[in-house]
PDB file of C-alpha atoms in Angstrom:
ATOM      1  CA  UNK K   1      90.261-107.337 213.718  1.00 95.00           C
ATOM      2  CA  UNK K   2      92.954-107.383 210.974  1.00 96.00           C
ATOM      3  CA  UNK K   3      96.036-106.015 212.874  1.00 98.00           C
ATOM      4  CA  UNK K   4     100.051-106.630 212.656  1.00 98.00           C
ATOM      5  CA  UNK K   5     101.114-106.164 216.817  1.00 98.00           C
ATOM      6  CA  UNK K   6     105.134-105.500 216.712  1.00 98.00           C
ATOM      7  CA  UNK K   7     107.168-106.746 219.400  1.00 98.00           C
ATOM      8  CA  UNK K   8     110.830-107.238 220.811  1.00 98.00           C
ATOM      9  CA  UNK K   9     112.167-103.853 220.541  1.00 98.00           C
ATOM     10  CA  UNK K  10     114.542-102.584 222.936  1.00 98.00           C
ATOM     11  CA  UNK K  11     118.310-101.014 223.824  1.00 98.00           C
ATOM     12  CA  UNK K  12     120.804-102.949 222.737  1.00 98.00           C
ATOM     13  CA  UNK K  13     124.761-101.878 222.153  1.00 98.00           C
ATOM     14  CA  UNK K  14     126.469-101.307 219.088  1.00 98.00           C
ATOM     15  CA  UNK K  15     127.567-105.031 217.933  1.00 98.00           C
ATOM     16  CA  UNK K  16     124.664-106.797 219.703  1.00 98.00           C
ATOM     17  CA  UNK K  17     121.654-108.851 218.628  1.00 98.00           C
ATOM     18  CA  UNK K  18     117.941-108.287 218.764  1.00 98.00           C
ATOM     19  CA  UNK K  19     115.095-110.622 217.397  1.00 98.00           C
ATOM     20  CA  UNK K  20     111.856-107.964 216.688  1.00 98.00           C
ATOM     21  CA  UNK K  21     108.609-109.986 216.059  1.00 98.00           C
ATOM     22  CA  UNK K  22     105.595-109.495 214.613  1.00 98.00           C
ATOM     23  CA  UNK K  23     101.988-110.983 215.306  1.00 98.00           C
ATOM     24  CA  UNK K  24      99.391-111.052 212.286  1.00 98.00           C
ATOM     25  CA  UNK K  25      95.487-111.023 212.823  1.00 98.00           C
ATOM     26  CA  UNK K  26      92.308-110.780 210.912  1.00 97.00           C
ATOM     27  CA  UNK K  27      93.749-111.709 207.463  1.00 96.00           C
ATOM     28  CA  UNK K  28      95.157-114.884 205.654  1.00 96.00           C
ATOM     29  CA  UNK K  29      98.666-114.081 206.818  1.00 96.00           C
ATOM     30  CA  UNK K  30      99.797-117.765 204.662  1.00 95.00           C
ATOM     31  CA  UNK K  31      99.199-115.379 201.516  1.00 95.00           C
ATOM     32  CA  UNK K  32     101.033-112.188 201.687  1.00 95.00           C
ATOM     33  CA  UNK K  33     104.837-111.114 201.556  1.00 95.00           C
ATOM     34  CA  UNK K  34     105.468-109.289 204.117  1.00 96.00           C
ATOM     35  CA  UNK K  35     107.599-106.176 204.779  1.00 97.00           C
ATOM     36  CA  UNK K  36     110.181-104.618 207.680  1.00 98.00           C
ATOM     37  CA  UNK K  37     110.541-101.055 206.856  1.00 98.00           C
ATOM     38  CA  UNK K  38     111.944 -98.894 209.595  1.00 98.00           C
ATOM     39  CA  UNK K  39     112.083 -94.974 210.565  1.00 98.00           C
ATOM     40  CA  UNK K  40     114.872 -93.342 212.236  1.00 98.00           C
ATOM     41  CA  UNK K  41     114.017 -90.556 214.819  1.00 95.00           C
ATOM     42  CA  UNK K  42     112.517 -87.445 213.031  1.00 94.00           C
ATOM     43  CA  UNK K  43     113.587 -89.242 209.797  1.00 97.00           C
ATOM     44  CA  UNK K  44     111.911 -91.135 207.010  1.00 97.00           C
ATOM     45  CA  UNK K  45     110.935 -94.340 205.553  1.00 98.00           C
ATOM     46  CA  UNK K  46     113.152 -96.999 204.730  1.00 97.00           C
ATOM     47  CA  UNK K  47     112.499 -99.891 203.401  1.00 97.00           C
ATOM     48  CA  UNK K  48     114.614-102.837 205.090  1.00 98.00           C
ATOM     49  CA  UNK K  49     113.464-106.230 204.034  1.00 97.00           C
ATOM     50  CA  UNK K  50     110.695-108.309 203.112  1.00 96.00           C
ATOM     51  CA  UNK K  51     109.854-112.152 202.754  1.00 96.00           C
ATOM     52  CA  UNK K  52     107.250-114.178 200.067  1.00 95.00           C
ATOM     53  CA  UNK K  53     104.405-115.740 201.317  1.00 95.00           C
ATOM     54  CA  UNK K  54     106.397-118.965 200.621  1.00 93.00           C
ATOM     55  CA  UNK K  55     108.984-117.923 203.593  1.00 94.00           C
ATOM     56  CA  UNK K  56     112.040-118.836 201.014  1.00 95.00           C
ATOM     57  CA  UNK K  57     112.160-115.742 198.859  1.00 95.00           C
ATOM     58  CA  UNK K  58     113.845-112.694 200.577  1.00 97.00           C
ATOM     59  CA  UNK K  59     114.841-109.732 200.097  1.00 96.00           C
ATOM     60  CA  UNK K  60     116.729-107.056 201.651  1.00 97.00           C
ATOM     61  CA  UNK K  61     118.218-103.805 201.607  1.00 97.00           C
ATOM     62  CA  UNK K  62     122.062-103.089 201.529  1.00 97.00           C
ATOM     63  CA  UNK K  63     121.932-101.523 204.394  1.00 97.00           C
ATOM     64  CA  UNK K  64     121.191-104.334 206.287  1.00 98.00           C
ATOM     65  CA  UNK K  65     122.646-107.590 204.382  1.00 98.00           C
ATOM     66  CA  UNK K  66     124.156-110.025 205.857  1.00 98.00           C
ATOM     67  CA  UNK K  67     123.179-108.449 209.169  1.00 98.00           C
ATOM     68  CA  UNK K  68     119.631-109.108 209.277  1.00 98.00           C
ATOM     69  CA  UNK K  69     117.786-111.884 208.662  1.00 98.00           C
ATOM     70  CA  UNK K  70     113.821-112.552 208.038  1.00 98.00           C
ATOM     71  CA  UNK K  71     111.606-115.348 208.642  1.00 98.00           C
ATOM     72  CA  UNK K  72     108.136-116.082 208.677  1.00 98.00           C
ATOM     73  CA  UNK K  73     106.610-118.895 210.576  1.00 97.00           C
ATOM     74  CA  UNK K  74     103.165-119.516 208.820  1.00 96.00           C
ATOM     75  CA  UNK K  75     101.700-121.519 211.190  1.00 97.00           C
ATOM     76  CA  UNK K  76     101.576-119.199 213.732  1.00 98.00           C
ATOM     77  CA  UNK K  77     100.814-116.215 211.749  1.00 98.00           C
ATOM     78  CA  UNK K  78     104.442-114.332 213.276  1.00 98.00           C
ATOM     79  CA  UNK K  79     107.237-112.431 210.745  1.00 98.00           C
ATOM     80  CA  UNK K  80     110.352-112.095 212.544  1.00 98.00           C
ATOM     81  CA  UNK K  81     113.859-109.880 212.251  1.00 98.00           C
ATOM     82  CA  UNK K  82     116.647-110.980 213.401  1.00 98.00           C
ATOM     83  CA  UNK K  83     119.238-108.409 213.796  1.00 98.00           C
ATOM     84  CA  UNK K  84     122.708-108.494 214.572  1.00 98.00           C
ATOM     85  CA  UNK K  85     125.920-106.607 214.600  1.00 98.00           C
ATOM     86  CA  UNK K  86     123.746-103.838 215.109  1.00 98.00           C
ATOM     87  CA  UNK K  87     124.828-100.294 214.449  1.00 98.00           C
ATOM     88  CA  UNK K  88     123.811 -96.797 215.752  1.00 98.00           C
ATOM     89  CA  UNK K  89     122.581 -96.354 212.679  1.00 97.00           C
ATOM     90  CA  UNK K  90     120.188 -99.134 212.841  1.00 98.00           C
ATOM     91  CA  UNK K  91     118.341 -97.017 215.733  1.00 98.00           C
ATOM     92  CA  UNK K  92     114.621 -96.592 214.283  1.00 98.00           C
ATOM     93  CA  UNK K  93     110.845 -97.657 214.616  1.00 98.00           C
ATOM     94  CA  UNK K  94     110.142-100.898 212.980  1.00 98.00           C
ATOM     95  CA  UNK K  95     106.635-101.272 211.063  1.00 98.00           C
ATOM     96  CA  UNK K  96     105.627-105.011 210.203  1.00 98.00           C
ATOM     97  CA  UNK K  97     103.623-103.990 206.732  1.00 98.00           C
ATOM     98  CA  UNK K  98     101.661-105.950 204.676  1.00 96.00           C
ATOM     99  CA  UNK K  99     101.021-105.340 200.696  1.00 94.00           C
ATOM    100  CA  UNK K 100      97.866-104.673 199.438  1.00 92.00           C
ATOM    101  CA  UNK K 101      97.821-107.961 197.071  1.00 88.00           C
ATOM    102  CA  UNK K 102      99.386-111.109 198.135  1.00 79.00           C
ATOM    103  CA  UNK K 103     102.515-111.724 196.631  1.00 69.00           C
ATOM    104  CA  UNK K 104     102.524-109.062 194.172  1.00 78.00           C
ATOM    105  CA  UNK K 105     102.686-105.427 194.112  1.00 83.00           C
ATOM    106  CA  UNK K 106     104.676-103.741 196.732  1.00 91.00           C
ATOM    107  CA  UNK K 107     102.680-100.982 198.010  1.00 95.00           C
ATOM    108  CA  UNK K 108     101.207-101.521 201.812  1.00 97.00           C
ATOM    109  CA  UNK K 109      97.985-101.116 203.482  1.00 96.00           C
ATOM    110  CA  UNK K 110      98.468-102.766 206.543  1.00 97.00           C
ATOM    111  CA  UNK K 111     100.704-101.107 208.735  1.00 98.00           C
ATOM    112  CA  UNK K 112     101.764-102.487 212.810  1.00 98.00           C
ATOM    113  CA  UNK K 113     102.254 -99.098 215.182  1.00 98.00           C
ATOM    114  CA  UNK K 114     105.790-100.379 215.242  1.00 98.00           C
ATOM    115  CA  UNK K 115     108.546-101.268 217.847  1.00 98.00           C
ATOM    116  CA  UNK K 116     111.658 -98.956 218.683  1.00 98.00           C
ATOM    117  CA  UNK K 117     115.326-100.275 218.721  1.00 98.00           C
ATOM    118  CA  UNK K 118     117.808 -98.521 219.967  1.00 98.00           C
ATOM    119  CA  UNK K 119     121.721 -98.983 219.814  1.00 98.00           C
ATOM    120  CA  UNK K 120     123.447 -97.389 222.309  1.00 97.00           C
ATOM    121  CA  UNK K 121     126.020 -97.850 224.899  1.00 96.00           C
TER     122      UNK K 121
ATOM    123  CA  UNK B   1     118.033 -98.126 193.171  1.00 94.00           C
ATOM    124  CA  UNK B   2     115.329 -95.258 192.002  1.00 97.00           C
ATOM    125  CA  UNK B   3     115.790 -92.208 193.753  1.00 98.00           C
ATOM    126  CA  UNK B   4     112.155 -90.738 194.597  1.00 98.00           C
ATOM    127  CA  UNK B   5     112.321 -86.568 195.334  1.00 98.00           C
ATOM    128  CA  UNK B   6     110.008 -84.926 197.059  1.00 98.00           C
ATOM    129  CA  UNK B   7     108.961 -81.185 196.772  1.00 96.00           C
ATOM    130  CA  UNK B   8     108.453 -79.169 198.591  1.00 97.00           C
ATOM    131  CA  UNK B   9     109.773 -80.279 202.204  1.00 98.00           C
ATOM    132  CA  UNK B  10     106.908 -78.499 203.728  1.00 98.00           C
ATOM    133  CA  UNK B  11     104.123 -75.880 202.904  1.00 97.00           C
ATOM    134  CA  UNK B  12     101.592 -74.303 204.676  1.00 98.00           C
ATOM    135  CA  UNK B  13      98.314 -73.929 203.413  1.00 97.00           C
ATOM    136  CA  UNK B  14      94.850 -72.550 204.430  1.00 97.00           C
ATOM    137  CA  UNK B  15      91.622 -74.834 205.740  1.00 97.00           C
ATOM    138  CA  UNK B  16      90.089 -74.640 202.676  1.00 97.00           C
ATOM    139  CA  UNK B  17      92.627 -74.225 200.182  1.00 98.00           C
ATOM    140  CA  UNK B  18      94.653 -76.962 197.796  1.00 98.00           C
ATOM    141  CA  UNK B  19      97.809 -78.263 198.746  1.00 98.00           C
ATOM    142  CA  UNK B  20     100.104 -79.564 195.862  1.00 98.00           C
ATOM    143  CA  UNK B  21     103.225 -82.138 196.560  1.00 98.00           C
ATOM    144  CA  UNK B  22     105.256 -83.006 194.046  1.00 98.00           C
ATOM    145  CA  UNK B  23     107.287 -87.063 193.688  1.00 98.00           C
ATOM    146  CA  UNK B  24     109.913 -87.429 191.109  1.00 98.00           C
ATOM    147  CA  UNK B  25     111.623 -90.731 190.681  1.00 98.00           C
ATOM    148  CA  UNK B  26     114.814 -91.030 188.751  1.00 98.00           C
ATOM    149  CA  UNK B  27     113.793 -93.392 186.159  1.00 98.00           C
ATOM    150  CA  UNK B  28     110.331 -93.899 184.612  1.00 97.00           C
ATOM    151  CA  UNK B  29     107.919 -96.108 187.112  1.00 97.00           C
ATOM    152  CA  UNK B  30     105.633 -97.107 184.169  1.00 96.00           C
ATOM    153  CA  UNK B  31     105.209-100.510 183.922  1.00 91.00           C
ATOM    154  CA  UNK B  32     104.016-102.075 179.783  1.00 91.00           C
ATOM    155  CA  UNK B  33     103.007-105.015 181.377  1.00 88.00           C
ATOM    156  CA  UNK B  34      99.714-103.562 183.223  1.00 89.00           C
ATOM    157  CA  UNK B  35     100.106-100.168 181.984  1.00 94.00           C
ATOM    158  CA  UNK B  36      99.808 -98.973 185.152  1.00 95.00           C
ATOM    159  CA  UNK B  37     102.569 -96.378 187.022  1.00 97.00           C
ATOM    160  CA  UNK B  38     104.001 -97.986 190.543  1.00 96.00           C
ATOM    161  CA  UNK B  39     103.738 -95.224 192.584  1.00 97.00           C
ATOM    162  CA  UNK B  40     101.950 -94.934 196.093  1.00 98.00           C
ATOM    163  CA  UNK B  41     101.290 -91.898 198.193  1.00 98.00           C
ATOM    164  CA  UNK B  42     101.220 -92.153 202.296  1.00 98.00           C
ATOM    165  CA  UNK B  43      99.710 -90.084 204.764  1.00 98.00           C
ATOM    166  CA  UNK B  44     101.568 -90.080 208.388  1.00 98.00           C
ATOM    167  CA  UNK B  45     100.352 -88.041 211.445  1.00 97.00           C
ATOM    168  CA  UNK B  46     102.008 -87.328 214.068  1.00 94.00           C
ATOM    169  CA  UNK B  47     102.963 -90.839 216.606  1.00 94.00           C
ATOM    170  CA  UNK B  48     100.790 -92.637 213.996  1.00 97.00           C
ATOM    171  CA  UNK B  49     102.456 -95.752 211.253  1.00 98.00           C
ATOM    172  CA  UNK B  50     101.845 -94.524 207.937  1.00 98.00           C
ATOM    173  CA  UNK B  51      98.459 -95.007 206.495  1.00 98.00           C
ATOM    174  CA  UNK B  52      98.230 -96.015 202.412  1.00 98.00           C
ATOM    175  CA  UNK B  53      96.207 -92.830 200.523  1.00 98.00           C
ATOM    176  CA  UNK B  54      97.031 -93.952 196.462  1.00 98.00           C
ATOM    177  CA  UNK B  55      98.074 -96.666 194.711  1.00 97.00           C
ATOM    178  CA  UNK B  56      99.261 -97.165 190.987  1.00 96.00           C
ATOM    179  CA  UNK B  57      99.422 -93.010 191.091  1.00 98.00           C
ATOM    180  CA  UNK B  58      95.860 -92.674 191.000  1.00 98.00           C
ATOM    181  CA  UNK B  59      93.491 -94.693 192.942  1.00 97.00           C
ATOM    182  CA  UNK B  60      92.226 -94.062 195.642  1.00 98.00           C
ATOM    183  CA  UNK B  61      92.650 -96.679 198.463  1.00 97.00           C
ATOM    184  CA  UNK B  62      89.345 -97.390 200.228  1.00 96.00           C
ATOM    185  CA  UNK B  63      88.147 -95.081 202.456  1.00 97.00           C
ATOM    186  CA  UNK B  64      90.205 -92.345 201.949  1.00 98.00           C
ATOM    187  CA  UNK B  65      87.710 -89.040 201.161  1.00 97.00           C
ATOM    188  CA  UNK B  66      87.921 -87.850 197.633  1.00 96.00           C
ATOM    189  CA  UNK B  67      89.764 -84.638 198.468  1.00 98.00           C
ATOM    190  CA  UNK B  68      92.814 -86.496 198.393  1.00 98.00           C
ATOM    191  CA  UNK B  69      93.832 -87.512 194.397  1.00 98.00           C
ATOM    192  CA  UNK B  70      97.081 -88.375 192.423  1.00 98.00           C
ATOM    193  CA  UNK B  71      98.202 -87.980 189.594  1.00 98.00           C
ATOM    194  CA  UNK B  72     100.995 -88.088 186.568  1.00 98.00           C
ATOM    195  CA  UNK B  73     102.953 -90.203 184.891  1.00 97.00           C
ATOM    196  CA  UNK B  74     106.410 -91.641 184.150  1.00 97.00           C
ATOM    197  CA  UNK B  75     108.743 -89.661 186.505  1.00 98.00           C
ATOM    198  CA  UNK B  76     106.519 -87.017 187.570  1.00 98.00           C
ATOM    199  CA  UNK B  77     103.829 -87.281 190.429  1.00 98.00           C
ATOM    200  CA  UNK B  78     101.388 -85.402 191.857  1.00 98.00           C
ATOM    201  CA  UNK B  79      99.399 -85.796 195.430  1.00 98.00           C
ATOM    202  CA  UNK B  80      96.922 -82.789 195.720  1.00 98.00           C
ATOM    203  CA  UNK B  81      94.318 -82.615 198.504  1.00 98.00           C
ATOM    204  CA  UNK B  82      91.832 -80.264 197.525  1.00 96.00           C
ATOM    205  CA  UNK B  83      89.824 -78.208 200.430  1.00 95.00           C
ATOM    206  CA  UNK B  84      92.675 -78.557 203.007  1.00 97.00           C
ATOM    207  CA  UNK B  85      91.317 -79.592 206.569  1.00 97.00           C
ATOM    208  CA  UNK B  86      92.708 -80.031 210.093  1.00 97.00           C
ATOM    209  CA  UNK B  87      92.302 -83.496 210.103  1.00 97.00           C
ATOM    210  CA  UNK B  88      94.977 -83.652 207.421  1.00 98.00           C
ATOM    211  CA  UNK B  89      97.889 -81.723 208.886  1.00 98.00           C
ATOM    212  CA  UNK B  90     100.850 -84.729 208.739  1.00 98.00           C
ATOM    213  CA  UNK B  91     103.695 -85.757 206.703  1.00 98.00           C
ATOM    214  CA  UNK B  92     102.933 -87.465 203.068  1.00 98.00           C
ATOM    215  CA  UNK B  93     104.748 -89.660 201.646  1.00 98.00           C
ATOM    216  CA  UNK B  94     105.673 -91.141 198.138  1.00 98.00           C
ATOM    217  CA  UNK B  95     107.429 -94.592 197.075  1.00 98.00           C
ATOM    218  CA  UNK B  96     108.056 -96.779 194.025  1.00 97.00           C
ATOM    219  CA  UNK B  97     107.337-100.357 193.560  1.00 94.00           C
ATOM    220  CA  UNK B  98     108.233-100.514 190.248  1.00 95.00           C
ATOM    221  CA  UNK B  99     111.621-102.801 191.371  1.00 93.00           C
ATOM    222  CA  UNK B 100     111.936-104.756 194.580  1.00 90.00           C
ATOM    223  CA  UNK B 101     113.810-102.492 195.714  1.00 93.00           C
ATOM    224  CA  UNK B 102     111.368-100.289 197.260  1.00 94.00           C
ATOM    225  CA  UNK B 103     112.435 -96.319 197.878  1.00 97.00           C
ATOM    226  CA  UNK B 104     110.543 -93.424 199.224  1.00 98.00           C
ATOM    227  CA  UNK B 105     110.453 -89.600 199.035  1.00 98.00           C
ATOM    228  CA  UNK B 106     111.657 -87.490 201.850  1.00 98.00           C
ATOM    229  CA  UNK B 107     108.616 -86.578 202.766  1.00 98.00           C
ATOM    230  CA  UNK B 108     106.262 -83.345 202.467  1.00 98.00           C
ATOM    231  CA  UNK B 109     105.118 -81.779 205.945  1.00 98.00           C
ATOM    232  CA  UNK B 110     101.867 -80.276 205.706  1.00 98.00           C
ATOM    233  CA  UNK B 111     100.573 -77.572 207.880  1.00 97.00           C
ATOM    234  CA  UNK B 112      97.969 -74.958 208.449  1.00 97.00           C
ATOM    235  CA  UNK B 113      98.398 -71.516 207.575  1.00 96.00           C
TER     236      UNK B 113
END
């Protein structure tokens, strides 16, 4: 089944760390840059970073550089999202999303259900 | 970064009957290289991770029925889903990929009347 499982989401306090992984399945994961976008509460998309199938190309948003980082480990088919110095702000479901054609092309048709993270104390 | 607008923020519209939404980006999406506009259209229901409806403004992603089209060009967008049913009642979506960095409408709640 071609899936993208989500997981390491939690409550963390304002200024702490979280690592948010995500598990691919069912597709040539070696071949695709991959996406973090998150969703605050009620709110809408944002897009927060994404990595090239080559796991040295990054990107990410302003909102989040120098904060987060991603990384990809190909052979075992997992993106990852390391956060830190995490803000209220940063509170939000986090979808692992693939694009529609491998490296190019940012628009997504493989969506995870997502993992919350909330910053709180 | 390319400021995508959504309108309106919600309508309500009878089983049946058309609903329009309307994208606007800030700066023209076309690209000359493919000729093609980067623009995609989302569907989200409720508790659900959004699910990919149109890509490149006007094609339709696999699957989805052909009630659901896009269109338009430039800065202006279209998403109409003609014959409005229950199964579509959720929040749509638009975003560019015209630059790497990726923005997206507000979002468009639709509802039964």
């Amino acid at each position: 089944e071609v899936q993208l499982v989500e997981s390491g989401g939690g409550l963390v306090q304002p200024g702490g760390s979280l690592r948010l992984s995500c598990s691919a399945s069912g597709f040539t994961f070696t071949t695709y840059t991959m996406h973090w976008i998150r969703q605050a509460p009620g709110k809408g998309l944002e897009y927060v970073s994404a990595i090239h199938s080559n796991g040295i190309n990054t990107y990410y948003a302003d909102s989040v550089k120098g904060r987060f980082t991603i990384s990809r480990d190909n052979s075992k088919n997992t993106l990852y999202l390391q956060m830190s110095s995490l803000r209220t702000e940063d509170s939000a479901v986090y979808y692992c999303v693939k694009v529609a054609v491998l490296d190019s092309y940012w628009y997504f048709d493989l969506w995870g259900r997502g993992t919350l993270v909330t910053v709180s104390s | 970064d390319i400021v995508m607008t959504q309108s309106p923020d919600s309508l309500a519209v009878s089983l049946g009957e058309r609903a329009t939404i309307n994208c606007k980006s800030s700066q023209s999406v076309f690209s000359s290289v493919n000729n093609k506009n980067s623009l995609a259209w989302y569907q989200q229901k409720p508790g659900q991770p959004p699910k990919l409806l149109i890509y490149w403004a006007s094609t339709r992603e696999s699957g989805v029925p052909d009630r659901f089209s896009g269109s338009g060009s430039g800065t202006d967008f279209t998403l109409t889903i003609s014959n409005l049913q229950t199964e579509d009642v959720a929040v749509y979506y638009c975003q560019q990929h015209y630059t790497t960095r990726l923005t997206f409408g507000g979002g468009t709640k639709v509802e039964i009347k």
